Each structure stands twice: as structure tokens, then as C-alpha cells.
mmCIF file of C-alpha atoms in Angstrom:
data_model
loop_
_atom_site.group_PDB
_atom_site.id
_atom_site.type_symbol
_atom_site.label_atom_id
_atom_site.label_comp_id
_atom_site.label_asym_id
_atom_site.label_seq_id
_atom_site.Cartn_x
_atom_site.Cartn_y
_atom_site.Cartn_z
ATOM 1 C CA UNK J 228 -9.602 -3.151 35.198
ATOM 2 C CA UNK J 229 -11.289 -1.350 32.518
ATOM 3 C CA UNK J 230 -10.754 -2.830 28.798
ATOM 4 C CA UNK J 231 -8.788 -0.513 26.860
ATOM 5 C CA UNK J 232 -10.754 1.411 23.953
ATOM 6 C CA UNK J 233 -9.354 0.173 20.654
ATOM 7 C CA UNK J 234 -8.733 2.544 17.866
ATOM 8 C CA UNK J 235 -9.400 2.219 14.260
ATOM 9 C CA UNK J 236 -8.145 3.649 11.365
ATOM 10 C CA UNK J 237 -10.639 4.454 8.284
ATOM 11 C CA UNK J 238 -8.930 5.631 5.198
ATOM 12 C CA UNK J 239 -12.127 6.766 2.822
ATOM 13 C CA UNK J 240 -14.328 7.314 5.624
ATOM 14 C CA UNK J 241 -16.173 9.885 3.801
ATOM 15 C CA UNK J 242 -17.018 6.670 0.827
ATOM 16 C CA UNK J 243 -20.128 4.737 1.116
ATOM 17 C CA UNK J 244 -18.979 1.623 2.829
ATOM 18 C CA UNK J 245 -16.479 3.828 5.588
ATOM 19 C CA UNK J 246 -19.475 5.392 6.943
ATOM 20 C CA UNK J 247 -21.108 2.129 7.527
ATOM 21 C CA UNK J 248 -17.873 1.229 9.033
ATOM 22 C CA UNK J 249 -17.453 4.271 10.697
ATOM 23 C CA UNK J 250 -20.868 3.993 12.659
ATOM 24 C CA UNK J 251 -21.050 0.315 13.163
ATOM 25 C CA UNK J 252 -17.544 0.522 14.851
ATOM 26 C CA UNK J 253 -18.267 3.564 16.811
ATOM 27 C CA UNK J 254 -21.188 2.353 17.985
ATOM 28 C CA UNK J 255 -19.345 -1.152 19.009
ATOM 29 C CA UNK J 256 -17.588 1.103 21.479
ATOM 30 C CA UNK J 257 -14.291 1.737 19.159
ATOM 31 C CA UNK J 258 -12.351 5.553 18.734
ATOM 32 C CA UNK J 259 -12.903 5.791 15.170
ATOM 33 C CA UNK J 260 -10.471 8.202 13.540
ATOM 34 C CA UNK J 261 -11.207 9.053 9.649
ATOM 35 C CA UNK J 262 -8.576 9.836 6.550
ATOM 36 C CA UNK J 263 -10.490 11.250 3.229
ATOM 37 C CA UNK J 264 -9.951 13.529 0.669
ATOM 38 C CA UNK J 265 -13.524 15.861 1.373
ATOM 39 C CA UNK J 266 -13.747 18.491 3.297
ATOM 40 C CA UNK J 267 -14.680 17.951 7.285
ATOM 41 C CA UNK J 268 -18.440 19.142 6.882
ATOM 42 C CA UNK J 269 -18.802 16.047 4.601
ATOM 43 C CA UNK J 270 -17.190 13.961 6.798
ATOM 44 C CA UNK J 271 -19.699 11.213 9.622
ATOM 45 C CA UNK J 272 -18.157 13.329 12.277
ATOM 46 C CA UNK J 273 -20.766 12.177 14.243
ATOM 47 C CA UNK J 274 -18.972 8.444 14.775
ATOM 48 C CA UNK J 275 -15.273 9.769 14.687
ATOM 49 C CA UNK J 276 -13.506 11.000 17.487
ATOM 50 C CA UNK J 277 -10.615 12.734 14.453
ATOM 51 C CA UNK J 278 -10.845 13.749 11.189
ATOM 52 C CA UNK J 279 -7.436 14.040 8.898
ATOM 53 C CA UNK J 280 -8.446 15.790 5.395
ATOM 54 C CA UNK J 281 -5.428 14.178 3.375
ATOM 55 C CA UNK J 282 -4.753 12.413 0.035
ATOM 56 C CA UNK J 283 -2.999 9.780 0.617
ATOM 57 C CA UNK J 284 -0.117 8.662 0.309
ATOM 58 C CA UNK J 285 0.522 11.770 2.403
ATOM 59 C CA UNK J 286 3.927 13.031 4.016
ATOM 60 C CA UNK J 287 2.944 13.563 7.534
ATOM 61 C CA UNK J 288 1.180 9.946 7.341
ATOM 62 C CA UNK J 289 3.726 8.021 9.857
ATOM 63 C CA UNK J 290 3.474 11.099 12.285
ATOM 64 C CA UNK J 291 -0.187 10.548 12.305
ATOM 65 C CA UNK J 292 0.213 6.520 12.786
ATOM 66 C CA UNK J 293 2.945 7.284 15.602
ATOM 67 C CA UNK J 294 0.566 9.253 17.514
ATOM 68 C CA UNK J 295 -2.919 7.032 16.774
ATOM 69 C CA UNK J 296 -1.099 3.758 17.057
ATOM 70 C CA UNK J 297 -4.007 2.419 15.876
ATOM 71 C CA UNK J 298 -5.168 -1.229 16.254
ATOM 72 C CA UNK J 299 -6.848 -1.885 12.726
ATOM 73 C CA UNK J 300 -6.554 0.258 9.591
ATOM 74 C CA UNK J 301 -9.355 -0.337 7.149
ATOM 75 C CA UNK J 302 -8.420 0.387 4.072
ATOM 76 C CA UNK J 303 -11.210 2.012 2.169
ATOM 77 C CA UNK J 304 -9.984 5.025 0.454
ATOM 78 C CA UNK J 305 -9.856 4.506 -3.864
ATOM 79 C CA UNK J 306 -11.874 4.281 -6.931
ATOM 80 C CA UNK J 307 -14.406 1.827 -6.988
ATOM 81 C CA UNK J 308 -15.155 1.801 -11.328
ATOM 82 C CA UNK J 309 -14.523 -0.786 -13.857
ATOM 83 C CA UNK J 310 -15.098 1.812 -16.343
ATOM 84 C CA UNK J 311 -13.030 4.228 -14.677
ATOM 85 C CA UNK J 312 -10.050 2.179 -14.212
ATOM 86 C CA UNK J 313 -10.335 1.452 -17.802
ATOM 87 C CA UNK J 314 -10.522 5.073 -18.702
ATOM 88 C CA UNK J 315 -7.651 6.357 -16.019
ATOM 89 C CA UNK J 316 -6.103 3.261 -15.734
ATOM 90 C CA UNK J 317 -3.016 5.330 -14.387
ATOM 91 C CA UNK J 318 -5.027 6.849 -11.912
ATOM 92 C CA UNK J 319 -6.774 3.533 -10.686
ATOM 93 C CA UNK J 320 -3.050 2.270 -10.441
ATOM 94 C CA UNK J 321 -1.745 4.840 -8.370
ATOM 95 C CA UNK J 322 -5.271 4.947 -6.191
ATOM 96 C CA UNK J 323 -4.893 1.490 -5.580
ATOM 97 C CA UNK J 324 -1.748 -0.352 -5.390
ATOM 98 C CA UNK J 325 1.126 2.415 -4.814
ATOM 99 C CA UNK J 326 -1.551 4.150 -2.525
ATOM 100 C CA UNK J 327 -1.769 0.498 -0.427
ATOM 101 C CA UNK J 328 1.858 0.185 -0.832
ATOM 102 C CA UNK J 329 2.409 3.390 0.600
ATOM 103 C CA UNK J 330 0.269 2.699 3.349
ATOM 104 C CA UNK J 331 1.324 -0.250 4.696
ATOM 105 C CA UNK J 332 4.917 0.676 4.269
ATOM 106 C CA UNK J 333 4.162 3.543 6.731
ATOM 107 C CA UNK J 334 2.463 1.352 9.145
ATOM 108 C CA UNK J 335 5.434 -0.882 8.634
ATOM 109 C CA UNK J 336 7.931 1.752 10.013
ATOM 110 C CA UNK J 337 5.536 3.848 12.319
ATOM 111 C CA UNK J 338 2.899 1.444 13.854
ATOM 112 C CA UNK J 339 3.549 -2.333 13.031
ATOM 113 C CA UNK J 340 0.905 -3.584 15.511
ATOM 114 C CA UNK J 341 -1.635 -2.467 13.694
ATOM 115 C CA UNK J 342 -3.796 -5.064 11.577
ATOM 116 C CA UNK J 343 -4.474 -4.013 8.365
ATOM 117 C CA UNK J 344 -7.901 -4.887 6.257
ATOM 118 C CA UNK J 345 -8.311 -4.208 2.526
ATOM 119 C CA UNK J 346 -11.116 -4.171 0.895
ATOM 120 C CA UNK J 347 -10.756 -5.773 -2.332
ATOM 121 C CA UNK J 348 -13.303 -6.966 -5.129
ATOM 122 C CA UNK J 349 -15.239 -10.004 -6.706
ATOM 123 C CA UNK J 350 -13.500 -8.281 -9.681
ATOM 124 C CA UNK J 351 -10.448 -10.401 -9.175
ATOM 125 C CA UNK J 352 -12.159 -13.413 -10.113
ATOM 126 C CA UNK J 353 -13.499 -12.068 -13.659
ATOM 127 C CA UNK J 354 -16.282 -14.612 -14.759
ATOM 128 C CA UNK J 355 -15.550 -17.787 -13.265
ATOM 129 C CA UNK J 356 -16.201 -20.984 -14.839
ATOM 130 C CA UNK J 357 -18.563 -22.260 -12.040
ATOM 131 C CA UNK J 358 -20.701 -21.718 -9.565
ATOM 132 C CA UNK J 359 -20.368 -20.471 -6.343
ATOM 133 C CA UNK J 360 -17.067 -19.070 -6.544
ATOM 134 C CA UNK J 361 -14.356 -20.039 -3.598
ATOM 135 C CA UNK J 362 -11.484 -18.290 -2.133
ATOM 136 C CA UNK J 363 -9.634 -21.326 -3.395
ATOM 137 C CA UNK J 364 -10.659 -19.804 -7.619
ATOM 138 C CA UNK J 365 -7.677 -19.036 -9.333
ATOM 139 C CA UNK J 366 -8.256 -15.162 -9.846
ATOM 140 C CA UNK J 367 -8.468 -14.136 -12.905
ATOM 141 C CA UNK J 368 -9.595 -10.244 -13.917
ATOM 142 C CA UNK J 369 -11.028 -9.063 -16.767
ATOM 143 C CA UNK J 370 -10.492 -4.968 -15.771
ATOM 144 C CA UNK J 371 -7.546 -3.102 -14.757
ATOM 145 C CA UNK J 372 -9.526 -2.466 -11.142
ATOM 146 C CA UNK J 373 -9.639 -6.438 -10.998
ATOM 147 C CA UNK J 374 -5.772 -6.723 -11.981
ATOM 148 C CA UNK J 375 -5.042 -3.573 -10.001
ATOM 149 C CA UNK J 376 -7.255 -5.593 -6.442
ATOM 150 C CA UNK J 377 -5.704 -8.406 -7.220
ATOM 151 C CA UNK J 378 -2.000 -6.471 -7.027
ATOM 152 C CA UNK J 379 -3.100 -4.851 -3.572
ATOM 153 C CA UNK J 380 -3.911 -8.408 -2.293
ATOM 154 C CA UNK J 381 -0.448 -9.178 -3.531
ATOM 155 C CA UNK J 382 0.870 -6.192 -1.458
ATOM 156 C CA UNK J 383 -0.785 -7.220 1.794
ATOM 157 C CA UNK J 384 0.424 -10.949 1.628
ATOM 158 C CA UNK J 385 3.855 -9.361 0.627
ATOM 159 C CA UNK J 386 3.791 -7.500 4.194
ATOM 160 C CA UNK J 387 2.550 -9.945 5.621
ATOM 161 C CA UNK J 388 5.132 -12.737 4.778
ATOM 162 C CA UNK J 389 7.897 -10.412 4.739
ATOM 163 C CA UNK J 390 7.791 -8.031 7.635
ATOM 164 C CA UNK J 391 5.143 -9.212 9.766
ATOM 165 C CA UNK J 392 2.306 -6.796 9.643
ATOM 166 C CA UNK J 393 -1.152 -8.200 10.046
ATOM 167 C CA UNK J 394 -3.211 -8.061 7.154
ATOM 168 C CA UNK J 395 -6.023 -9.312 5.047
ATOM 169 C CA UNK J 396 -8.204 -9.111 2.173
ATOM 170 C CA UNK J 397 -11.729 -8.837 1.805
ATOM 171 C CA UNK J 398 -13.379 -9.881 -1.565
ATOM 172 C CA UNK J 399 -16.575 -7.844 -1.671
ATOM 173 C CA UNK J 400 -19.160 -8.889 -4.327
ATOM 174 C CA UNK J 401 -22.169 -6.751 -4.949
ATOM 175 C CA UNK J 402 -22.369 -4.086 -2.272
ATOM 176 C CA UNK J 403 -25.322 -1.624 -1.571
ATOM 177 C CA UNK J 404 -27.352 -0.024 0.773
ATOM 178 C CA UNK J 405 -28.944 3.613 1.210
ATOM 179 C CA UNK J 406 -26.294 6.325 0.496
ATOM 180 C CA UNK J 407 -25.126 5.026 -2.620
ATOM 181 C CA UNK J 408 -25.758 6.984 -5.491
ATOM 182 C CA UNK J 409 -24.688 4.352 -8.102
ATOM 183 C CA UNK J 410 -24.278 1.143 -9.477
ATOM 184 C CA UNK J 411 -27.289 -1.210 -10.626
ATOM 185 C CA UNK J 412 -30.082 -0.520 -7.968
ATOM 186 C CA UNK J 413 -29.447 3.260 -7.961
ATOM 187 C CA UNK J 414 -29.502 2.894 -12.120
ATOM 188 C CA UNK J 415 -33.194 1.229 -11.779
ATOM 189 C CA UNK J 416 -34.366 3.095 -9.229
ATOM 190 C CA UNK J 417 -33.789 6.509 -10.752
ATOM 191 C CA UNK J 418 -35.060 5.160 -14.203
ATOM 192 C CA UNK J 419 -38.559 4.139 -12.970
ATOM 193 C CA UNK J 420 -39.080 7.034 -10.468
ATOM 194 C CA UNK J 421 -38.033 9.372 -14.134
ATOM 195 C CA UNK J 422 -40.505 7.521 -16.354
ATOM 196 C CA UNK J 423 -42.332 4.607 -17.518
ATOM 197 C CA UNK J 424 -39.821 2.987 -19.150
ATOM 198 C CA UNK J 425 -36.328 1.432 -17.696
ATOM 199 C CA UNK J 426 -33.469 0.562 -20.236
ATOM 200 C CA UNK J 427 -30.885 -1.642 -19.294
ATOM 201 C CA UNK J 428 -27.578 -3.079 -20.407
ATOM 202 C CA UNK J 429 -27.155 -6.605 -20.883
ATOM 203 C CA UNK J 430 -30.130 -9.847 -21.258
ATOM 204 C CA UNK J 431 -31.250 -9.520 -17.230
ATOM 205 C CA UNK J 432 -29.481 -12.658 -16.915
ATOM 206 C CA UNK J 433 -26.838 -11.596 -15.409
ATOM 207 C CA UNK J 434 -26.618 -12.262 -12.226
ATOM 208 C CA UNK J 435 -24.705 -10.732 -9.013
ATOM 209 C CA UNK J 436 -24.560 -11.696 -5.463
ATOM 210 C CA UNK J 437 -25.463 -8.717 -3.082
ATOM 211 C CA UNK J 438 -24.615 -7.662 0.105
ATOM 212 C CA UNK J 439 -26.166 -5.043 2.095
ATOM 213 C CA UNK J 440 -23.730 -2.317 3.924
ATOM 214 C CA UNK J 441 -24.556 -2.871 7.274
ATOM 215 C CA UNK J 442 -23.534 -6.238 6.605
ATOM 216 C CA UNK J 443 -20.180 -5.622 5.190
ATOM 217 C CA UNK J 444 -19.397 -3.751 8.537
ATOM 218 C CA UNK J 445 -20.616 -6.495 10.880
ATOM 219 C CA UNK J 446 -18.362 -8.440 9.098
ATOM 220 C CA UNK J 447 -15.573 -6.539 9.303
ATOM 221 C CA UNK J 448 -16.286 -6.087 13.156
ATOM 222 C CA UNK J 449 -15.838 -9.832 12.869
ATOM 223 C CA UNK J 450 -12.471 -9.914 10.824
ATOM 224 C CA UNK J 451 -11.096 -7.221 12.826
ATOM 225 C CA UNK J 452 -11.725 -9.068 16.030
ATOM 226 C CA UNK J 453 -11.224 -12.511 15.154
ATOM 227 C CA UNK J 454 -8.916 -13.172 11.572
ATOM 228 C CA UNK J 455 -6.018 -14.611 11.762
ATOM 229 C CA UNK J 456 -4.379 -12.003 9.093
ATOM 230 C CA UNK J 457 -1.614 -13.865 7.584
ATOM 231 C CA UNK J 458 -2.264 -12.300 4.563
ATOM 232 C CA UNK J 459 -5.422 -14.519 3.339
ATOM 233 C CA UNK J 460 -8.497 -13.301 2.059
ATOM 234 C CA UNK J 461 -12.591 -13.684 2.333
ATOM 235 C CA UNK J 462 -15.389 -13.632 0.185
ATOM 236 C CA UNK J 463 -18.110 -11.330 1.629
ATOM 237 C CA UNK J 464 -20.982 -11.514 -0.169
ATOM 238 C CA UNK J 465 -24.838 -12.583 0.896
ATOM 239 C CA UNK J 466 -24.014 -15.990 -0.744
ATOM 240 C CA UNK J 467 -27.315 -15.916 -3.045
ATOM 241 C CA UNK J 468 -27.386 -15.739 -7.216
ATOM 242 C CA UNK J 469 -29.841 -13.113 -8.181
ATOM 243 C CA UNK J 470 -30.500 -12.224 -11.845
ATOM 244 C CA UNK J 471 -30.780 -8.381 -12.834
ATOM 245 C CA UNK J 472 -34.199 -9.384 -14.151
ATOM 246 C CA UNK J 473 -35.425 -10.821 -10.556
ATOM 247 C CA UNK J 474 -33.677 -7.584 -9.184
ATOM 248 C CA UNK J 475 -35.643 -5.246 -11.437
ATOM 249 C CA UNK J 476 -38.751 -6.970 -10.638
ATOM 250 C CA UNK J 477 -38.001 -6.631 -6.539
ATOM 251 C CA UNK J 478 -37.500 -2.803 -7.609
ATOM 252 C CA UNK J 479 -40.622 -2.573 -9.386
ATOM 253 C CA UNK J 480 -42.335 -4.230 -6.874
ATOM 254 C CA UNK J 481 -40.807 -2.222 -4.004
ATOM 255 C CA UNK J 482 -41.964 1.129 -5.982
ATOM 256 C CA UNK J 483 -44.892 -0.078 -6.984
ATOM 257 C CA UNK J 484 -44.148 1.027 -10.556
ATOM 258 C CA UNK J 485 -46.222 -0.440 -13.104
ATOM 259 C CA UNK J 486 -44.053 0.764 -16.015
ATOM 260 C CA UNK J 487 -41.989 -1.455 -18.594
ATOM 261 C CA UNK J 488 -38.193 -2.652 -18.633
ATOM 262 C CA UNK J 489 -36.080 -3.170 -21.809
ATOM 263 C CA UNK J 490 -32.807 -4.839 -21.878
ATOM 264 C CA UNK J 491 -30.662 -4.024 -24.945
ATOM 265 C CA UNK J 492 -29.052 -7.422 -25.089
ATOM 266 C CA UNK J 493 -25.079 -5.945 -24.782
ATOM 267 C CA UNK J 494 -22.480 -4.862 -21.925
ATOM 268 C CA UNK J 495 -19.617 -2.980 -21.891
ATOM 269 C CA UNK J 496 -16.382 -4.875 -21.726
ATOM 270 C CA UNK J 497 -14.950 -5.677 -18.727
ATOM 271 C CA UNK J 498 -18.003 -6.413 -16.910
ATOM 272 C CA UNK J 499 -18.856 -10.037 -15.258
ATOM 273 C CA UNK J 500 -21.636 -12.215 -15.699
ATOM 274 C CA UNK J 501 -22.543 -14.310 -13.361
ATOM 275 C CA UNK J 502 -21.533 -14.432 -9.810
ATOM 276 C CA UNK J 503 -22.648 -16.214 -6.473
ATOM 277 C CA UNK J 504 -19.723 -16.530 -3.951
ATOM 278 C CA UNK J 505 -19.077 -19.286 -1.314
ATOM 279 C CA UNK J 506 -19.537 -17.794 1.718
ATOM 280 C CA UNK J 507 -18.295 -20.506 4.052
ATOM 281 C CA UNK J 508 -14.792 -19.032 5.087
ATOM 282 C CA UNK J 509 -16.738 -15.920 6.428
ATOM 283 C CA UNK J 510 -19.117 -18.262 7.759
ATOM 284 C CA UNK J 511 -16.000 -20.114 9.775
ATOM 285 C CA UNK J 512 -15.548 -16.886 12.126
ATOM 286 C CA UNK J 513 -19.334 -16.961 12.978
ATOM 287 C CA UNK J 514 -20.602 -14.300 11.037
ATOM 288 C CA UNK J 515 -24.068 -14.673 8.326
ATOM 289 C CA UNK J 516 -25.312 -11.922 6.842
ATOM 290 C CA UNK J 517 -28.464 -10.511 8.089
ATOM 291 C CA UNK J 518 -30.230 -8.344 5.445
ATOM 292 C CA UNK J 519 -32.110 -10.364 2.829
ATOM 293 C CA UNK J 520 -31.976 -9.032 -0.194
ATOM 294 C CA UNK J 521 -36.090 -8.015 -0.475
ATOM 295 C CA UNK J 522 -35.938 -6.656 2.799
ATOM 296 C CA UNK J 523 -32.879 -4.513 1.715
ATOM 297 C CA UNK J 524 -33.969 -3.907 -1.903
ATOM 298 C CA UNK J 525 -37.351 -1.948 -0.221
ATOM 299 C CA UNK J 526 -35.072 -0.253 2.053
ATOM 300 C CA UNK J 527 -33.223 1.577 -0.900
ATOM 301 C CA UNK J 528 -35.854 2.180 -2.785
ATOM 302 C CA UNK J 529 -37.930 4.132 -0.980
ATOM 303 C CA UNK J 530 -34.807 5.765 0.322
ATOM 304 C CA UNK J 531 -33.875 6.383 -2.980
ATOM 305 C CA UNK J 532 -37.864 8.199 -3.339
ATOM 306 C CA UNK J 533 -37.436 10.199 -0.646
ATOM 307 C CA UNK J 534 -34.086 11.443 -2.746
ATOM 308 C CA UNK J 535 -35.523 11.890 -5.691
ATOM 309 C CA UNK J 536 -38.563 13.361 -4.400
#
């Protein structure tokens, strides 16, 4: 008898990390039906066998679920901004946890079989006192997108416990890959390919542990397939400290840009400083990342050449 195809949900597939999931799964031999705000020519129609362009929480959402009955919902769709969230933090709230709420509560009624993954932060832990960071840290945000994670984890353990949906919470540290058009690489990368001089926030001491896209949706594969989704949560991260000063440098190198870099010494509030996750509950379903971070760091830069060229 022939397996039967399983279906995925991707809310946000039209966001950085949903295409990655998007392909990854389609190619994995999933249906891979997509929920974003953009219009369908902006949409990786190429991996998804639907296309729904609606902002959630939307009306005709259970109809959708009662027809799909999907077997995973990833949960991509909100604003992923420190600064944002602390500009709009009304709109971060309602983006994440009454649009999660909302969500779940509609698979709750219309397709409870689903399993549900959320993709949460490293936010939630702040700056931790040590080094690497566990799943076992007591969180502890410093932004409202942290706090505002941190109440969508919350949200999935509370369906979880209380009505029996499948769910689970991944902890994403320092994502990035070619298509993103922010964030610290992007920042360095359009600075030296501008001029001869980079300015950056911050002492270059600050350090972040980085995981490459294609990564994040192996791993998900992985969770989706093999999690137990009672509600806990994972650190996915490439389980290495790297300094924004060693970063620049890969950057420079990568270019081959012989021009200088200046940090101004301060950062806005809100932002971390040092993080290197344990990586060793991932680890326990059998997945390792595979992208080091040179490799991946001369991937997006001359991606990000042929962009600004």
C-alpha cells in the first residue's frame, strides 16, 4: 500500500524561514499548503500545492483546516524585530500571542490531529548568566518580542496540557541564509559592498550563535517527524559562540574587502550579548546541523553581491 502524502500547514510562507520550509518539505515528498499576507506572485508557489492570501487570525480559518486536515502546522507568520516590538508593542502582541492563540484554538475545534510547531526565539532567554544556554534556563526577556515568545510558548503548552493538541516550541538563535535582507550579516555586507568603511553598534564582542536556513528546516523535518510535542521546546541553533568581530572578519574575508570596520562601543536596549546555545536536546532526535558557519557566511555574501550588484 502506498504511504499516504502528509500535508503541512505554513502560516508566513512568504517570510524568509517558510520558504526554506516550504521547499525542504516539498521536496521531502510533503503537500505543502501556504497562509501569508502577500500577494500570490510573491508567494514559493513553486513548492506549494495551495496558496491562502489571509491575515490571520482570519474568519474562514477552521473551514480551511476542516478541508486541509493538515498533519503539522508550522507556525511562521509574525514580526520578527526587537526594535519593532518595542516601537508597536501592541502590534507585536496581537502578531504574536492572540494571533497563536487564535490559531491553535481553530485547530482545536476544526482539526485537532494536527501537530503544531512554533517558532519561537533565543529572545526568551535575554542575556543569560552562563554559557551555553539550556532548555532547562529560566527564561528571562529583555524585549516585548522575548516576553511576547515566551507568552506563545505559554499558549502551546496551555493546548497542549489542556485539550490535547500536539505542539512544540522551537527556540531559534541567530538565523540566516540567502534571502534575508536584514539583520547583522545583511548590515555588513551592504556596508562594505557601499564603501570602505563599516560602522557598527556595539564592542564586536558580542557574540551570537548562528544557524543557517536550510538547517532550521532539516530540523524541523526532524521535529515534525519525530517530537514528542507535549508542549516542550528546543534550542536550534549551530551550537558555536561567534563574536561580531570574528563575523565581520569572515565577511571581509568572503568579499575580499580590504576596507576598515569601526564599532561605536553602544547598543540599543533590548538587545543580548552573548549567546551560544546547548544543542543537545536537538541533538537527541538525531539531527546536527550541517552548514558551518564560513561555508555559509561565503554563501551570503556573494549572494548578497550579486544583489547589490
Amino acid at each position: 500500500m502506498t504511504p499516504k502524502t502528509k500535508t503541512i500547514l505554513i502560516t508566513g510562507v512568504c517570510g524568509f524561514i517558510g520558504r526554506y520550509i516550504a521547499r525542504h518539505f516539498s521536496k521531502a515528498g510533503w503537500r505543502c499548503v501556504g497562509i501569508d499576507i502577500a500577494a500570490s506572485e510573491n508567494a514559493p508557489t513553486a513548492y506549494l500545492s495551495a496558496y491562502h492570501c489571509r491575515n490571520l487570525p482570519d474568519p474562514d480559518l477552521g473551514l480551511l483546516l476542516r478541508d486541509l486536515k493538515p498533519d503539522v502546522c508550522i507556525h511562521c507568520a509574525g514580526r520578527a524585530s526587537v526594535g519593532f516590538s518595542k516601537a508597536e508593542p501592541a502590534d507585536d502582541f496581537h502578531n504574536g500571542p492572540v494571533m497563536t492563540f487564535e490559531l491553535l484554538n481553530a485547530i482545536r475545534l476544526h482539526a485537532p490531529g494536527c501537530r503544531f510547531i512554533f517558532l519561537s526565539s533565543a529572545a526568551v532567554y535575554g542575556n543569560p548568566t552562563s554559557l551555553p544556554v539550556s532548555e532547562n534556563n529560566i527564561p528571562a526577556p529583555i524585549s516585548p518580542y522575548g516576553f511576547h515568545k515566551l507568552q506563545c510558548e505559554h499558549i502551546c503548552r496551555e493546548f497542549s496540557e489542556i485539550y490535547d493538541i500536539k505542539t512544540t516550541s522551537i527556540r531559534i538563535f541567530s538565523a540566516y541564509g540567502q534571502g534575508l535582507r536584514r539583520q547583522v550579516l545583511w548590515d555588513i555586507c551592504q556596508k562594505a559592498l557601499s564603501g570602505s568603511i563599516i560602522r557598527l553598534q556595539g564592542t564586536g564582542q558580542e557574540s551570537r550563535d548562528f544557524i543557517h536556513a536550510v538547517d532550521i528546516a532539516r530540523a524541523l523535518l526532524v521535529i515534525a517527524n519525530g517530537a514528542d510535542m507535549r508542549g516542550e521546546f528546543y534550542n536550534l541553533a549551530g551550537g558555536m559562540e561567534t563574536t561580531i568581530a570574528d563575523l565581520s572578519h569572515m565577511i571581509q574575508s568572503a568579499l575580499n574587502w580590504d576596507g576598515e570596520i569601526h564599532f561605536e562601543g553602544t547598543l540599543p536596549p533590548g538587545t543580548p550579548l552573548n549567546w551560544r546555545a546547548d544543542i543537545s536536546k536537538m541533538s537527541s532526535l538525531g539531527f546536527q546541523p550541517t552548514i558551518d558557519l564560513q561555508e555559509g557566511v561565503t554563501r551570503f555574501a556573494n549572494w548578497c553581491r550579486t544583489e547589490y550588484l
